[in-house]
Amino acid sequence: MTGKTAGTGADKGAGWMRPDPADDGSRMLFGGDWTVDGASALDRTLKDFSGAGHGKIAFDLSAVSRLDSAGAWMLFRAAHRLSGGGTPVEFVNVSEQHRPLLEIVGKLDDVAVPKADRANALVRFLARVGEGAFDFGKKGLELLNFVGLVAVAFGRSAIRPNRLRPNALITQIERTGLDALPIVGLLSFLVGVVLAYLMSDQLRKFGAEVFTVNLVGLSMFREVAVLITAIVVAGRSGSAFTAQIGTMKVNEEIDAMGTLGLDPVEVLVLPRVLALMITLPFLAFFADIMGVLGGGVMTVLALDLSPSQFVTALKGAVDIDDFVVGLVKAPVHAYIIAIVGCYEGLKVQRTAESVGHQTTVSVVESVFLVIVATALFSIFFSILGV
């Protein structure tokens, strides 16, 4: 057994511990002030005490003059450590003044020395998967509840159109539609160029490069143009919705709306949802035109076709159904993006860090749900044979 004395005679009232000289070392005497003021030195002394060589040790607190929760916590932590190593500890000669505090601290679970996590990697992985599944389900229910709130706001506005705010709606149409035309057009044009180049390069190996026009037209009209547009809008407008509403929540503007009797869903969410559902189909149409234009330029250059030949081949490859299939998805994608962006904005806490976090979450969730919706649409149209 090793034992050290904490404090010296010069340290008036300082806590100390030492073996009982009248005993064989199975009793430790404690005295002085066991308070937070000397916690650092006392804690080091207790950690150095191993208690080895004894079946049982008694902590004699008869000489303790002052004891607070920090001192009691250190004593119980040392007792738990020794007990865990096979040396039980008993507290003896506790004064009536200190007994209530020791009883309270002794009932706390966190005084015990933490045990190492013995779970293997597979168990930890499964635990994390299960936790993620529960969080995913909870998030889905909350988002579904928010969809219901927005539906109620739509219903109220349909019954009483004067509740709509045309100025806010027009402003959001400009921000989400007109201001997004350059980036959507440029990106769609470049995607069309890349698709045409890759398809013509691969089909040339089989002598079927003439079908490049078919693939470019079908892919752009049915899937690629509207999906690229939705992803761009999710990163541009969806994140803006979250940041704008989140900043208003940080500045307590949303609380002020409630004080004035205004519904934040009706004032902030509804104009954004309606504006995006109006503008995204037009953006998708613009993306169709720019994507086919980019694919046409690349096809003309790669296959030595004339522009009139490309247009003729495009007419024979696609019809109005392919065009409609793509545009039908646009309002659904717009609804998803706007709902998620506004929902995450209203979830922002009153910190700048929360605004950034929820904005990131908003973009990730929007893109994920848009891709899921695209897959479901593909299955649905396949079943219908469209």
CSV table of C-alpha atoms in Angstrom, one decimal:
chain,number,residue,atom,x,y,z
A,1,MET,CA,0.0,0.0,0.0
A,2,THR,CA,1.1,3.5,-0.7
A,3,GLY,CA,-0.2,6.5,1.1
A,4,LYS,CA,0.6,10.2,0.9
A,5,THR,CA,-0.3,13.1,3.1
A,6,ALA,CA,-2.2,16.0,1.4
A,7,GLY,CA,-1.4,19.3,3.0
A,8,THR,CA,1.0,20.2,5.7
A,9,GLY,CA,1.0,21.7,9.0
A,10,ALA,CA,1.7,25.1,7.5
A,11,ASP,CA,-1.4,24.9,5.4
A,12,LYS,CA,-4.0,26.0,7.9
A,13,GLY,CA,-7.2,23.9,7.4
A,14,ALA,CA,-5.9,22.1,4.3
A,15,GLY,CA,-7.3,18.7,3.7
A,16,TRP,CA,-5.1,15.7,4.3
A,17,MET,CA,-5.1,11.9,4.4
A,18,ARG,CA,-2.6,9.4,5.9
A,19,PRO,CA,-2.6,5.8,7.2
A,20,ASP,CA,-3.7,5.3,10.8
A,21,PRO,CA,-0.4,4.6,12.7
A,22,ALA,CA,-2.3,2.4,15.2
A,23,ASP,CA,-3.6,0.1,12.4
A,24,ASP,CA,-2.0,-2.2,9.9
A,25,GLY,CA,-2.7,0.1,7.0
A,26,SER,CA,-6.3,-0.9,6.4
A,27,ARG,CA,-7.6,2.4,7.8
A,28,MET,CA,-7.0,5.8,6.2
A,29,LEU,CA,-7.5,8.9,8.3
A,30,PHE,CA,-8.9,12.0,6.6
A,31,GLY,CA,-8.9,15.5,8.1
A,32,GLY,CA,-8.9,19.2,7.4
A,33,ASP,CA,-11.0,20.9,4.7
A,34,TRP,CA,-12.1,18.7,1.9
A,35,THR,CA,-13.5,21.5,-0.3
A,36,VAL,CA,-13.2,22.8,-3.8
A,37,ASP,CA,-10.4,25.2,-2.8
A,38,GLY,CA,-7.9,22.4,-2.5
A,39,ALA,CA,-9.5,20.0,-4.9
A,40,SER,CA,-6.6,19.8,-7.3
A,41,ALA,CA,-4.0,18.7,-4.7
A,42,LEU,CA,-6.5,16.4,-2.9
A,43,ASP,CA,-7.5,14.7,-6.2
A,44,ARG,CA,-3.8,14.0,-7.1
A,45,THR,CA,-3.3,12.5,-3.7
A,46,LEU,CA,-6.3,10.2,-4.0
A,47,LYS,CA,-5.3,9.1,-7.4
A,48,ASP,CA,-1.8,8.1,-6.1
A,49,PHE,CA,-3.4,5.9,-3.4
A,50,SER,CA,-3.7,2.3,-4.6
A,51,GLY,CA,-4.8,0.5,-1.5
A,52,ALA,CA,-3.0,-2.6,-2.6
A,53,GLY,CA,-2.4,-5.5,-0.2
A,54,HIS,CA,-5.6,-5.1,1.8
A,55,GLY,CA,-8.9,-6.9,1.5
A,56,LYS,CA,-10.8,-4.0,2.8
A,57,ILE,CA,-10.1,-0.3,3.6
A,58,ALA,CA,-11.9,2.0,6.0
A,59,PHE,CA,-12.0,5.8,5.2
A,60,ASP,CA,-12.1,7.4,8.6
A,61,LEU,CA,-13.6,10.9,8.3
A,62,SER,CA,-13.6,11.8,12.0
A,63,ALA,CA,-11.0,14.6,11.6
A,64,VAL,CA,-12.7,16.3,8.5
A,65,SER,CA,-13.7,19.8,9.5
A,66,ARG,CA,-15.3,21.0,6.3
A,67,LEU,CA,-16.7,19.0,3.4
A,68,ASP,CA,-18.5,20.2,0.3
A,69,SER,CA,-19.8,18.4,-2.8
A,70,ALA,CA,-16.5,18.5,-4.6
A,71,GLY,CA,-14.7,16.8,-1.7
A,72,ALA,CA,-17.5,14.2,-1.2
A,73,TRP,CA,-17.4,13.5,-5.0
A,74,MET,CA,-13.6,12.9,-4.9
A,75,LEU,CA,-13.9,10.5,-1.9
A,76,PHE,CA,-16.7,8.5,-3.5
A,77,ARG,CA,-14.8,8.4,-6.8
A,78,ALA,CA,-11.7,7.0,-5.0
A,79,ALA,CA,-13.9,4.5,-3.2
A,80,HIS,CA,-15.5,3.3,-6.5
A,81,ARG,CA,-12.0,3.0,-8.1
A,82,LEU,CA,-10.7,0.9,-5.2
A,83,SER,CA,-13.8,-1.3,-5.1
A,84,GLY,CA,-13.6,-1.9,-8.8
A,85,GLY,CA,-10.0,-3.1,-8.3
A,86,GLY,CA,-11.1,-5.6,-5.6
A,87,THR,CA,-10.6,-3.6,-2.5
A,88,PRO,CA,-13.9,-2.6,-0.9
A,89,VAL,CA,-14.1,0.7,0.9
A,90,GLU,CA,-16.2,1.6,4.0
A,91,PHE,CA,-16.8,5.1,5.3
A,92,VAL,CA,-16.6,5.3,9.1
A,93,ASN,CA,-16.8,7.9,11.8
A,94,VAL,CA,-18.8,10.3,9.6
A,95,SER,CA,-20.1,13.3,11.6
A,96,GLU,CA,-23.8,14.1,11.6
A,97,GLN,CA,-23.0,17.4,9.9
A,98,HIS,CA,-21.4,15.7,6.8
A,99,ARG,CA,-23.6,12.5,6.6
A,100,PRO,CA,-26.5,14.1,4.6
A,101,LEU,CA,-24.1,15.4,1.9
A,102,LEU,CA,-22.3,12.0,1.6
A,103,GLU,CA,-25.6,10.2,1.3
A,104,ILE,CA,-26.7,12.5,-1.5
A,105,VAL,CA,-23.4,12.3,-3.4
A,106,GLY,CA,-23.3,8.5,-2.9
A,107,LYS,CA,-26.6,8.1,-4.8
A,108,LEU,CA,-25.3,9.8,-7.9
A,109,ASP,CA,-24.4,7.5,-10.7
A,110,ASP,CA,-21.7,9.7,-12.2
A,111,VAL,CA,-19.3,9.3,-9.2
A,112,ALA,CA,-18.3,5.9,-10.4
A,113,VAL,CA,-15.2,5.5,-12.5
A,114,PRO,CA,-16.4,5.2,-16.1
A,115,LYS,CA,-15.8,1.7,-17.5
A,116,ALA,CA,-14.3,1.2,-20.9
A,117,ASP,CA,-16.7,0.6,-23.8
A,118,ARG,CA,-16.4,-3.1,-24.3
A,119,ALA,CA,-18.8,-3.2,-27.2
A,120,ASN,CA,-17.2,-4.4,-30.4
A,121,ALA,CA,-17.2,-2.4,-33.7
A,122,LEU,CA,-20.2,-4.3,-35.1
A,123,VAL,CA,-22.3,-3.5,-32.1
A,124,ARG,CA,-21.3,0.2,-32.2
A,125,PHE,CA,-22.1,0.3,-35.9
A,126,LEU,CA,-25.5,-1.3,-35.5
A,127,ALA,CA,-26.2,1.1,-32.6
A,128,ARG,CA,-25.4,4.1,-34.8
A,129,VAL,CA,-27.5,2.7,-37.6
A,130,GLY,CA,-30.5,2.2,-35.3
A,131,GLU,CA,-30.1,5.7,-33.9
A,132,GLY,CA,-29.9,7.1,-37.4
A,133,ALA,CA,-33.1,5.2,-38.3
A,134,PHE,CA,-35.0,6.6,-35.4
A,135,ASP,CA,-33.7,10.1,-36.2
A,136,PHE,CA,-34.7,9.7,-39.8
A,137,GLY,CA,-38.2,8.6,-38.8
A,138,LYS,CA,-38.6,11.5,-36.4
A,139,LYS,CA,-37.4,14.0,-39.0
A,140,GLY,CA,-39.9,12.5,-41.5
A,141,LEU,CA,-42.8,12.9,-39.1
A,142,GLU,CA,-41.8,16.5,-38.3
A,143,LEU,CA,-41.5,17.4,-42.0
A,144,LEU,CA,-44.9,15.8,-42.7
A,145,ASN,CA,-46.4,17.9,-39.9
A,146,PHE,CA,-45.0,21.0,-41.5
A,147,VAL,CA,-46.4,19.9,-44.9
A,148,GLY,CA,-49.8,19.8,-43.1
A,149,LEU,CA,-49.3,23.3,-41.7
A,150,VAL,CA,-48.5,24.7,-45.2
A,151,ALA,CA,-51.6,22.9,-46.7
A,152,VAL,CA,-53.8,24.6,-44.1
A,153,ALA,CA,-52.3,27.9,-45.0
A,154,PHE,CA,-52.9,27.2,-48.7
A,155,GLY,CA,-56.5,26.4,-47.8
A,156,ARG,CA,-57.0,29.6,-45.9
A,157,SER,CA,-55.5,31.6,-48.7
A,158,ALA,CA,-57.7,29.9,-51.3
A,159,ILE,CA,-60.8,30.7,-49.3
A,160,ARG,CA,-59.7,34.3,-48.7
A,161,PRO,CA,-57.4,35.4,-51.5
A,162,ASN,CA,-56.8,38.8,-49.8
A,163,ARG,CA,-54.6,37.0,-47.3
A,164,LEU,CA,-52.0,36.5,-50.0
A,165,ARG,CA,-49.2,39.0,-50.3
A,166,PRO,CA,-48.7,39.8,-54.0
A,167,ASN,CA,-45.6,42.0,-53.4
A,168,ALA,CA,-43.8,39.2,-51.5
A,169,LEU,CA,-44.9,36.7,-54.2
A,170,ILE,CA,-43.6,38.9,-57.1
A,171,THR,CA,-40.3,39.5,-55.2
A,172,GLN,CA,-39.7,35.8,-54.7
A,173,ILE,CA,-40.6,35.1,-58.4
A,174,GLU,CA,-37.9,37.5,-59.4
A,175,ARG,CA,-35.3,36.1,-57.0
A,176,THR,CA,-36.0,32.4,-57.7
A,177,GLY,CA,-36.8,32.7,-61.4
A,178,LEU,CA,-35.4,35.6,-63.4
A,179,ASP,CA,-32.2,35.9,-61.3
A,180,ALA,CA,-31.5,32.1,-61.8
A,181,LEU,CA,-31.8,32.1,-65.6
A,182,PRO,CA,-28.0,32.7,-66.3
A,183,ILE,CA,-26.7,29.9,-64.1
A,184,VAL,CA,-29.4,27.4,-65.1
A,185,GLY,CA,-28.9,28.2,-68.8
A,186,LEU,CA,-25.1,28.0,-68.7
A,187,LEU,CA,-25.1,24.8,-66.8
A,188,SER,CA,-27.7,23.1,-69.0
A,189,PHE,CA,-25.8,24.2,-72.1
A,190,LEU,CA,-22.6,22.7,-70.8
A,191,VAL,CA,-24.3,19.5,-69.7
A,192,GLY,CA,-25.8,19.1,-73.2
A,193,VAL,CA,-22.4,19.5,-74.7
A,194,VAL,CA,-20.9,16.9,-72.4
A,195,LEU,CA,-23.7,14.4,-73.0
A,196,ALA,CA,-23.5,14.8,-76.8
A,197,TYR,CA,-19.7,14.4,-76.8
A,198,LEU,CA,-19.7,11.2,-74.6
A,199,MET,CA,-22.6,9.6,-76.5
A,200,SER,CA,-21.2,10.3,-79.9
A,201,ASP,CA,-17.8,9.0,-78.8
A,202,GLN,CA,-19.2,5.8,-77.5
A,203,LEU,CA,-21.8,5.1,-80.3
A,204,ARG,CA,-19.1,5.7,-82.9
A,205,LYS,CA,-17.5,2.5,-81.9
A,206,PHE,CA,-20.6,0.6,-83.0
A,207,GLY,CA,-21.4,2.7,-86.1
A,208,ALA,CA,-24.5,4.1,-84.4
A,209,GLU,CA,-23.4,7.7,-83.8
A,210,VAL,CA,-26.5,8.9,-85.6
A,211,PHE,CA,-28.5,8.0,-82.5
A,212,THR,CA,-26.7,10.6,-80.5
A,213,VAL,CA,-29.5,13.1,-81.4
A,214,ASN,CA,-32.1,10.7,-80.0
A,215,LEU,CA,-30.3,10.1,-76.7
A,216,VAL,CA,-29.5,13.8,-76.2
A,217,GLY,CA,-33.1,14.8,-76.9
A,218,LEU,CA,-34.7,12.1,-74.7
A,219,SER,CA,-32.4,12.5,-71.8
A,220,MET,CA,-32.6,16.3,-71.7
A,221,PHE,CA,-36.3,16.5,-72.1
A,222,ARG,CA,-37.3,13.7,-69.8
A,223,GLU,CA,-34.7,13.7,-67.0
A,224,VAL,CA,-31.5,15.7,-67.1
A,225,ALA,CA,-32.8,19.2,-67.7
A,226,VAL,CA,-35.4,19.2,-64.9
A,227,LEU,CA,-33.1,17.4,-62.5
A,228,ILE,CA,-30.1,19.7,-63.1
A,229,THR,CA,-32.5,22.7,-62.7
A,230,ALA,CA,-33.9,21.3,-59.4
A,231,ILE,CA,-30.4,20.7,-58.0
A,232,VAL,CA,-29.3,24.2,-58.9
A,233,VAL,CA,-32.4,25.8,-57.4
A,234,ALA,CA,-32.0,23.7,-54.3
A,235,GLY,CA,-28.5,25.0,-53.8
A,236,ARG,CA,-29.4,28.5,-54.7
A,237,SER,CA,-32.9,29.3,-53.7
A,238,GLY,CA,-33.5,26.5,-51.1
A,239,SER,CA,-30.5,27.5,-49.1
A,240,ALA,CA,-31.5,31.2,-49.4
A,241,PHE,CA,-34.9,30.4,-47.9
A,242,THR,CA,-33.3,28.7,-45.0
A,243,ALA,CA,-30.7,31.4,-44.4
A,244,GLN,CA,-33.3,34.2,-44.7
A,245,ILE,CA,-35.9,32.7,-42.4
A,246,GLY,CA,-33.2,31.4,-40.0
A,247,THR,CA,-31.7,34.9,-39.7
A,248,MET,CA,-35.1,36.3,-39.0
A,249,LYS,CA,-35.5,33.8,-36.2
A,250,VAL,CA,-32.1,34.7,-34.8
A,251,ASN,CA,-33.1,38.4,-34.8
A,252,GLU,CA,-36.4,37.4,-33.1
A,253,GLU,CA,-38.4,38.8,-36.0
A,254,ILE,CA,-40.5,35.7,-36.2
A,255,ASP,CA,-41.4,36.1,-32.5
A,256,ALA,CA,-42.4,39.6,-33.3
A,257,MET,CA,-44.7,38.4,-36.0
A,258,GLY,CA,-46.4,36.1,-33.5
A,259,THR,CA,-46.8,39.0,-31.1
A,260,LEU,CA,-48.5,41.0,-33.9
A,261,GLY,CA,-50.9,38.1,-34.6
A,262,LEU,CA,-49.3,37.2,-37.9
A,263,ASP,CA,-48.8,33.5,-39.0
A,264,PRO,CA,-45.1,33.0,-40.0
A,265,VAL,CA,-46.2,30.1,-42.3
A,266,GLU,CA,-48.6,32.4,-44.2
A,267,VAL,CA,-46.3,35.4,-44.3
A,268,LEU,CA,-42.9,33.7,-45.0
A,269,VAL,CA,-43.5,30.2,-46.3
A,270,LEU,CA,-46.5,30.5,-48.6
A,271,PRO,CA,-45.0,33.2,-50.9
A,272,ARG,CA,-41.8,31.2,-51.3
A,273,VAL,CA,-43.6,27.9,-52.0
A,274,LEU,CA,-45.9,29.5,-54.6
A,275,ALA,CA,-43.1,31.5,-56.2
A,276,LEU,CA,-40.9,28.4,-56.7
A,277,MET,CA,-43.8,26.3,-58.0
A,278,ILE,CA,-44.4,29.0,-60.6
A,279,THR,CA,-40.8,29.6,-61.6
A,280,LEU,CA,-39.3,26.1,-61.6
A,281,PRO,CA,-41.4,24.9,-64.6
A,282,PHE,CA,-40.2,27.9,-66.6
A,283,LEU,CA,-36.6,27.3,-65.6
A,284,ALA,CA,-37.0,23.7,-66.6
A,285,PHE,CA,-38.3,24.7,-70.0
A,286,PHE,CA,-35.4,27.1,-70.4
A,287,ALA,CA,-33.0,24.3,-69.4
A,288,ASP,CA,-34.5,22.0,-72.0
A,289,ILE,CA,-33.9,24.6,-74.7
A,290,MET,CA,-30.3,25.3,-73.6
A,291,GLY,CA,-29.5,21.7,-73.0
A,292,VAL,CA,-30.7,20.7,-76.5
A,293,LEU,CA,-28.9,23.7,-78.0
A,294,GLY,CA,-25.6,22.6,-76.3
A,295,GLY,CA,-26.1,19.0,-77.4
A,296,GLY,CA,-26.9,20.2,-80.9
A,297,VAL,CA,-23.8,22.4,-81.2
A,298,MET,CA,-21.6,19.4,-80.1
A,299,THR,CA,-23.4,17.0,-82.3
A,300,VAL,CA,-23.1,19.2,-85.4
A,301,LEU,CA,-19.3,19.6,-84.7
A,302,ALA,CA,-18.7,15.9,-83.8
A,303,LEU,CA,-20.9,14.2,-86.5
A,304,ASP,CA,-20.6,16.8,-89.3
A,305,LEU,CA,-24.3,17.3,-89.4
A,306,SER,CA,-26.0,20.5,-90.5
A,307,PRO,CA,-28.2,22.3,-88.0
A,308,SER,CA,-31.3,21.5,-90.2
A,309,GLN,CA,-30.4,17.8,-90.1
A,310,PHE,CA,-30.1,17.9,-86.3
A,311,VAL,CA,-33.5,19.6,-86.0
A,312,THR,CA,-35.1,17.0,-88.3
A,313,ALA,CA,-33.5,14.1,-86.4
A,314,LEU,CA,-34.6,15.7,-83.1
A,315,LYS,CA,-38.2,15.9,-84.3
A,316,GLY,CA,-38.3,12.2,-85.2
A,317,ALA,CA,-36.6,11.2,-81.9
A,318,VAL,CA,-38.8,13.0,-79.3
A,319,ASP,CA,-42.5,14.0,-79.1
A,320,ILE,CA,-44.7,16.1,-76.9
A,321,ASP,CA,-45.0,13.4,-74.3
A,322,ASP,CA,-41.3,13.4,-73.6
A,323,PHE,CA,-41.5,17.2,-73.1
A,324,VAL,CA,-44.5,17.0,-70.8
A,325,VAL,CA,-43.0,14.2,-68.7
A,326,GLY,CA,-40.1,16.4,-67.8
A,327,LEU,CA,-42.2,19.5,-67.0
A,328,VAL,CA,-44.7,17.5,-64.9
A,329,LYS,CA,-41.9,16.9,-62.4
A,330,ALA,CA,-40.9,20.5,-62.0
A,331,PRO,CA,-43.8,21.7,-59.7
A,332,VAL,CA,-43.2,18.7,-57.4
A,333,HIS,CA,-39.5,19.3,-57.2
A,334,ALA,CA,-40.2,23.0,-56.5
A,335,TYR,CA,-42.6,22.1,-53.7
A,336,ILE,CA,-40.1,19.8,-52.1
A,337,ILE,CA,-37.3,22.3,-52.3
A,338,ALA,CA,-39.4,25.2,-50.9
A,339,ILE,CA,-40.9,23.1,-48.1
A,340,VAL,CA,-37.5,21.7,-46.9
A,341,GLY,CA,-35.8,25.1,-47.2
A,342,CYS,CA,-38.5,26.9,-45.1
A,343,TYR,CA,-38.8,24.0,-42.6
A,344,GLU,CA,-35.1,24.0,-41.9
A,345,GLY,CA,-35.1,27.8,-41.6
A,346,LEU,CA,-37.8,27.7,-38.9
A,347,LYS,CA,-35.7,25.1,-37.0
A,348,VAL,CA,-32.8,27.4,-36.7
A,349,GLN,CA,-31.7,28.1,-33.1
A,350,ARG,CA,-30.7,31.5,-31.9
A,351,THR,CA,-27.0,31.2,-33.0
A,352,ALA,CA,-25.2,32.1,-36.2
A,353,GLU,CA,-23.7,28.6,-36.2
A,354,SER,CA,-27.2,27.1,-36.3
A,355,VAL,CA,-28.0,29.1,-39.4
A,356,GLY,CA,-25.0,27.7,-41.3
A,357,HIS,CA,-25.8,24.1,-40.1
A,358,GLN,CA,-29.4,24.2,-41.1
A,359,THR,CA,-28.6,25.7,-44.5
A,360,THR,CA,-26.3,22.8,-45.2
A,361,VAL,CA,-28.9,20.3,-44.0
A,362,SER,CA,-31.5,22.0,-46.2
A,363,VAL,CA,-29.5,21.6,-49.4
A,364,VAL,CA,-28.6,18.0,-48.7
A,365,GLU,CA,-32.2,17.0,-47.8
A,366,SER,CA,-33.6,18.9,-50.8
A,367,VAL,CA,-31.2,17.2,-53.3
A,368,PHE,CA,-31.8,13.8,-51.7
A,369,LEU,CA,-35.6,14.1,-51.8
A,370,VAL,CA,-35.5,15.5,-55.4
A,371,ILE,CA,-33.5,12.5,-56.6
A,372,VAL,CA,-35.9,10.1,-54.8
A,373,ALA,CA,-38.9,11.9,-56.4
A,374,THR,CA,-37.2,11.6,-59.8
A,375,ALA,CA,-36.7,7.8,-59.3
A,376,LEU,CA,-40.4,7.4,-58.2
A,377,PHE,CA,-41.5,9.4,-61.3
A,378,SER,CA,-39.4,7.2,-63.5
A,379,ILE,CA,-41.0,4.0,-62.1
A,380,PHE,CA,-44.5,5.5,-62.3
A,381,PHE,CA,-44.1,6.6,-66.0
A,382,SER,CA,-42.6,3.2,-66.8
A,383,ILE,CA,-45.7,1.5,-65.3
A,384,LEU,CA,-47.9,3.8,-67.4
A,385,GLY,CA,-45.8,3.1,-70.5
A,386,VAL,CA,-45.3,6.8,-71.1
